[in-house]
Amino acid sequence: MRSWDSVPVVEGIDRPGFYGDFVKPRRPVVLRGLTAEWKALDWGLERFRRLPDSAKLGVKTGSVADGRRVSMSIGDYADALEQHEARTRAGEPSVGPGYLHDVPIFRFFPELAEEASPFPLPLFPKWYWQSWQEYAQFFMGPTGSSTPLHFDTLLTHNLFFHLAGHKRFVLIPAEQRALCYPKSWRWMRYDPIEPDPEAFPLASGVTPVTVDLEPGDTLYMPSGTLHHVTNLSMTVAFNIDWHTADSARDGLVSVARGAPWKNSYYNLLSLLGVGLRVPPQVIFPLYKSYLTYVS
Ligand SMILES: O=C(O)CCC(=O)C(=O)O
Ligand SMILES: [Fe+2]
């Protein structure tokens, strides 16, 4: 069974190198310096307070796997986060403000996308170049918040642009899913941070690797990679889940392995786009409900 000893850190990658060394062989990598010129690397709470407060975003409360959300403006969330971090630093008890998790940020605030420039388009299939920002999902969370072990439901590849704070990913190859005690299609019961060998004996065969991200690091996770994520401090990041024709095809037939039917709909749209070049303007209006699809 496939396993990874470590995740390489690479600077200055081009499209042939990225696809040849990582996407095709399905190996994760940390790309360093790719976003060095982005204004987004300076995003702090001040930046979010300056955004319009008319947009209400879904903040996840409790375990993110449960998908419960409360609605808040980004400015109010920034205030709550700051107060929570200050109370925690002072050793005072504080209930966290929840995790702003999987939010299609550039649809709410298109002006922010300009601060992620120059954007590394060549790393994505051409089909995404025109409107990459539509596919971005934003994450901002307090120290200690986490996302339990899962994979991204459509079996997309993931480029994770880490911007602020310290974040720890634990990665497990897709082929080891059955050893991780799936409780649904995408969420696992096994916790690689606090392994419980008695409850989960099969997981002794799992080979997790830990990847710590610094601001400005971009993590590539191949289609289906299992990941557990911990915020070692307050963090800001966004990802793009994207398909190659191969991963869209895998996603389409994953219904036979237990994926929700709805996933096939989104994966068929991606295959029509990435594989058969149906233009994004035709596909996106049909696809966009995925970005608020809590699975
Ligand atoms: O940052 C997190 O907490 C979760 C990130 C994640 O699961 C993803 O990018 O798919
Ligand atoms: Fe994920």
mmCIF file with all atom_site columns, N, CA and C in Angstrom, residues 133-159:
data_model
loop_
_atom_site.group_PDB
_atom_site.id
_atom_site.type_symbol
_atom_site.label_atom_id
_atom_site.label_alt_id
_atom_site.label_comp_id
_atom_site.label_asym_id
_atom_site.label_entity_id
_atom_site.label_seq_id
_atom_site.pdbx_PDB_ins_code
_atom_site.Cartn_x
_atom_site.Cartn_y
_atom_site.Cartn_z
_atom_site.occupancy
_atom_site.B_iso_or_equiv
_atom_site.pdbx_formal_charge
_atom_site.auth_seq_id
_atom_site.auth_comp_id
_atom_site.auth_asym_id
_atom_site.auth_atom_id
_atom_site.pdbx_PDB_model_num
ATOM 1  N N  . GLN A 1 133 ? -11.082 32.340 -8.776 1.00 0.00 ? 133 GLN A N  1
ATOM 2  C CA . GLN A 1 133 ? -11.525 32.863 -7.474 1.00 0.00 ? 133 GLN A CA 1
ATOM 3  C C  . GLN A 1 133 ? -12.901 32.346 -7.061 1.00 0.00 ? 133 GLN A C  1
ATOM 4  N N  . GLU A 1 134 ? -13.678 31.884 -8.040 1.00 0.00 ? 134 GLU A N  1
ATOM 5  C CA . GLU A 1 134 ? -15.002 31.334 -7.718 1.00 0.00 ? 134 GLU A CA 1
ATOM 6  C C  . GLU A 1 134 ? -14.889 30.050 -6.884 1.00 0.00 ? 134 GLU A C  1
ATOM 7  N N  . TYR A 1 135 ? -13.756 29.364 -7.003 1.00 0.00 ? 135 TYR A N  1
ATOM 8  C CA . TYR A 1 135 ? -13.621 28.042 -6.374 1.00 0.00 ? 135 TYR A CA 1
ATOM 9  C C  . TYR A 1 135 ? -12.912 28.105 -5.018 1.00 0.00 ? 135 TYR A C  1
ATOM 10 N N  . ALA A 1 136 ? -12.518 29.333 -4.597 1.00 0.00 ? 136 ALA A N  1
ATOM 11 C CA . ALA A 1 136 ? -11.741 29.440 -3.352 1.00 0.00 ? 136 ALA A CA 1
ATOM 12 C C  . ALA A 1 136 ? -12.647 29.310 -2.130 1.00 0.00 ? 136 ALA A C  1
ATOM 13 N N  . GLN A 1 137 ? -12.150 28.614 -1.125 1.00 0.00 ? 137 GLN A N  1
ATOM 14 C CA . GLN A 1 137 ? -12.853 28.484 0.166  1.00 0.00 ? 137 GLN A CA 1
ATOM 15 C C  . GLN A 1 137 ? -11.919 28.968 1.264  1.00 0.00 ? 137 GLN A C  1
ATOM 16 N N  . PHE A 1 138 ? -12.462 29.771 2.168  1.00 0.00 ? 138 PHE A N  1
ATOM 17 C CA . PHE A 1 138 ? -11.663 30.505 3.157  1.00 0.00 ? 138 PHE A CA 1
ATOM 18 C C  . PHE A 1 138 ? -11.751 29.834 4.525  1.00 0.00 ? 138 PHE A C  1
ATOM 19 N N  . PHE A 1 139 ? -10.646 29.931 5.292  1.00 0.00 ? 139 PHE A N  1
ATOM 20 C CA . PHE A 1 139 ? -10.576 29.359 6.644  1.00 0.00 ? 139 PHE A CA 1
ATOM 21 C C  . PHE A 1 139 ? -9.914  30.375 7.571  1.00 0.00 ? 139 PHE A C  1
ATOM 22 N N  . MET A 1 140 ? -10.605 30.774 8.625  1.00 0.00 ? 140 MET A N  1
ATOM 23 C CA . MET A 1 140 ? -9.986  31.620 9.660  1.00 0.00 ? 140 MET A CA 1
ATOM 24 C C  . MET A 1 140 ? -10.472 31.071 10.993 1.00 0.00 ? 140 MET A C  1
ATOM 25 N N  . GLY A 1 141 ? -9.512  30.732 11.874 1.00 0.00 ? 141 GLY A N  1
ATOM 26 C CA . GLY A 1 141 ? -9.946  30.102 13.117 1.00 0.00 ? 141 GLY A CA 1
ATOM 27 C C  . GLY A 1 141 ? -9.014  30.380 14.272 1.00 0.00 ? 141 GLY A C  1
ATOM 28 N N  . PRO A 1 142 ? -9.505  30.177 15.495 1.00 0.00 ? 142 PRO A N  1
ATOM 29 C CA . PRO A 1 142 ? -8.728  30.452 16.703 1.00 0.00 ? 142 PRO A CA 1
ATOM 30 C C  . PRO A 1 142 ? -7.663  29.381 16.970 1.00 0.00 ? 142 PRO A C  1
ATOM 31 N N  . THR A 1 143 ? -6.733  29.722 17.849 1.00 0.00 ? 143 THR A N  1
ATOM 32 C CA . THR A 1 143 ? -5.730  28.772 18.330 1.00 0.00 ? 143 THR A CA 1
ATOM 33 C C  . THR A 1 143 ? -6.434  27.522 18.840 1.00 0.00 ? 143 THR A C  1
ATOM 34 N N  . GLY A 1 144 ? -5.967  26.379 18.402 1.00 0.00 ? 144 GLY A N  1
ATOM 35 C CA . GLY A 1 144 ? -6.502  25.120 18.918 1.00 0.00 ? 144 GLY A CA 1
ATOM 36 C C  . GLY A 1 144 ? -7.694  24.585 18.129 1.00 0.00 ? 144 GLY A C  1
ATOM 37 N N  . SER A 1 145 ? -8.264  25.380 17.211 1.00 0.00 ? 145 SER A N  1
ATOM 38 C CA . SER A 1 145 ? -9.393  24.837 16.431 1.00 0.00 ? 145 SER A CA 1
ATOM 39 C C  . SER A 1 145 ? -8.847  23.778 15.470 1.00 0.00 ? 145 SER A C  1
ATOM 40 N N  . SER A 1 146 ? -9.720  22.875 15.049 1.00 0.00 ? 146 SER A N  1
ATOM 41 C CA . SER A 1 146 ? -9.218  21.786 14.211 1.00 0.00 ? 146 SER A CA 1
ATOM 42 C C  . SER A 1 146 ? -10.304 21.250 13.289 1.00 0.00 ? 146 SER A C  1
ATOM 43 N N  . THR A 1 147 ? -9.866  20.527 12.295 1.00 0.00 ? 147 THR A N  1
ATOM 44 C CA . THR A 1 147 ? -10.776 19.829 11.376 1.00 0.00 ? 147 THR A CA 1
ATOM 45 C C  . THR A 1 147 ? -10.436 18.344 11.476 1.00 0.00 ? 147 THR A C  1
ATOM 46 N N  . PRO A 1 148 ? -11.409 17.508 11.849 1.00 0.00 ? 148 PRO A N  1
ATOM 47 C CA . PRO A 1 148 ? -11.130 16.074 12.005 1.00 0.00 ? 148 PRO A CA 1
ATOM 48 C C  . PRO A 1 148 ? -10.705 15.408 10.694 1.00 0.00 ? 148 PRO A C  1
ATOM 49 N N  . LEU A 1 149 ? -10.217 14.187 10.811 1.00 0.00 ? 149 LEU A N  1
ATOM 50 C CA . LEU A 1 149 ? -9.701  13.463 9.642  1.00 0.00 ? 149 LEU A CA 1
ATOM 51 C C  . LEU A 1 149 ? -10.807 13.245 8.597  1.00 0.00 ? 149 LEU A C  1
ATOM 52 N N  . HIS A 1 150 ? -10.501 13.624 7.372  1.00 0.00 ? 150 HIS A N  1
ATOM 53 C CA . HIS A 1 150 ? -11.470 13.512 6.268  1.00 0.00 ? 150 HIS A CA 1
ATOM 54 C C  . HIS A 1 150 ? -10.716 13.608 4.952  1.00 0.00 ? 150 HIS A C  1
ATOM 55 N N  . PHE A 1 151 ? -11.444 13.432 3.852  1.00 0.00 ? 151 PHE A N  1
ATOM 56 C CA . PHE A 1 151 ? -10.893 13.837 2.552  1.00 0.00 ? 151 PHE A CA 1
ATOM 57 C C  . PHE A 1 151 ? -11.922 14.749 1.903  1.00 0.00 ? 151 PHE A C  1
ATOM 58 N N  . ASP A 1 152 ? -11.504 15.473 0.863  1.00 0.00 ? 152 ASP A N  1
ATOM 59 C CA . ASP A 1 152 ? -12.414 16.431 0.230  1.00 0.00 ? 152 ASP A CA 1
ATOM 60 C C  . ASP A 1 152 ? -13.386 15.649 -0.658 1.00 0.00 ? 152 ASP A C  1
ATOM 61 N N  . THR A 1 153 ? -14.658 15.869 -0.388 1.00 0.00 ? 153 THR A N  1
ATOM 62 C CA . THR A 1 153 ? -15.703 14.908 -0.765 1.00 0.00 ? 153 THR A CA 1
ATOM 63 C C  . THR A 1 153 ? -15.775 14.563 -2.251 1.00 0.00 ? 153 THR A C  1
ATOM 64 N N  . LEU A 1 154 ? -15.437 15.541 -3.137 1.00 0.00 ? 154 LEU A N  1
ATOM 65 C CA . LEU A 1 154 ? -15.573 15.265 -4.577 1.00 0.00 ? 154 LEU A CA 1
ATOM 66 C C  . LEU A 1 154 ? -14.353 14.541 -5.146 1.00 0.00 ? 154 LEU A C  1
ATOM 67 N N  . LEU A 1 155 ? -13.363 14.256 -4.274 1.00 0.00 ? 155 LEU A N  1
ATOM 68 C CA . LEU A 1 155 ? -12.091 13.651 -4.710 1.00 0.00 ? 155 LEU A CA 1
ATOM 69 C C  . LEU A 1 155 ? -11.288 14.608 -5.591 1.00 0.00 ? 155 LEU A C  1
ATOM 70 N N  . THR A 1 156 ? -11.438 15.889 -5.302 1.00 0.00 ? 156 THR A N  1
ATOM 71 C CA . THR A 1 156 ? -10.638 16.909 -5.976 1.00 0.00 ? 156 THR A CA 1
ATOM 72 C C  . THR A 1 156 ? -9.206  16.897 -5.449 1.00 0.00 ? 156 THR A C  1
ATOM 73 N N  . HIS A 1 157 ? -8.296  17.480 -6.230 1.00 0.00 ? 157 HIS A N  1
ATOM 74 C CA . HIS A 1 157 ? -6.982  17.871 -5.734 1.00 0.00 ? 157 HIS A CA 1
ATOM 75 C C  . HIS A 1 157 ? -7.184  19.166 -4.934 1.00 0.00 ? 157 HIS A C  1
ATOM 76 N N  . ASN A 1 158 ? -6.220  19.472 -4.071 1.00 0.00 ? 158 ASN A N  1
ATOM 77 C CA . ASN A 1 158 ? -6.380  20.665 -3.234 1.00 0.00 ? 158 ASN A CA 1
ATOM 78 C C  . ASN A 1 158 ? -5.066  21.443 -3.223 1.00 0.00 ? 158 ASN A C  1
ATOM 79 N N  . LEU A 1 159 ? -5.124  22.726 -3.589 1.00 0.00 ? 159 LEU A N  1
ATOM 80 C CA . LEU A 1 159 ? -3.992  23.627 -3.329 1.00 0.00 ? 159 LEU A CA 1
ATOM 81 C C  . LEU A 1 159 ? -4.422  24.540 -2.196 1.00 0.00 ? 159 LEU A C  1
#
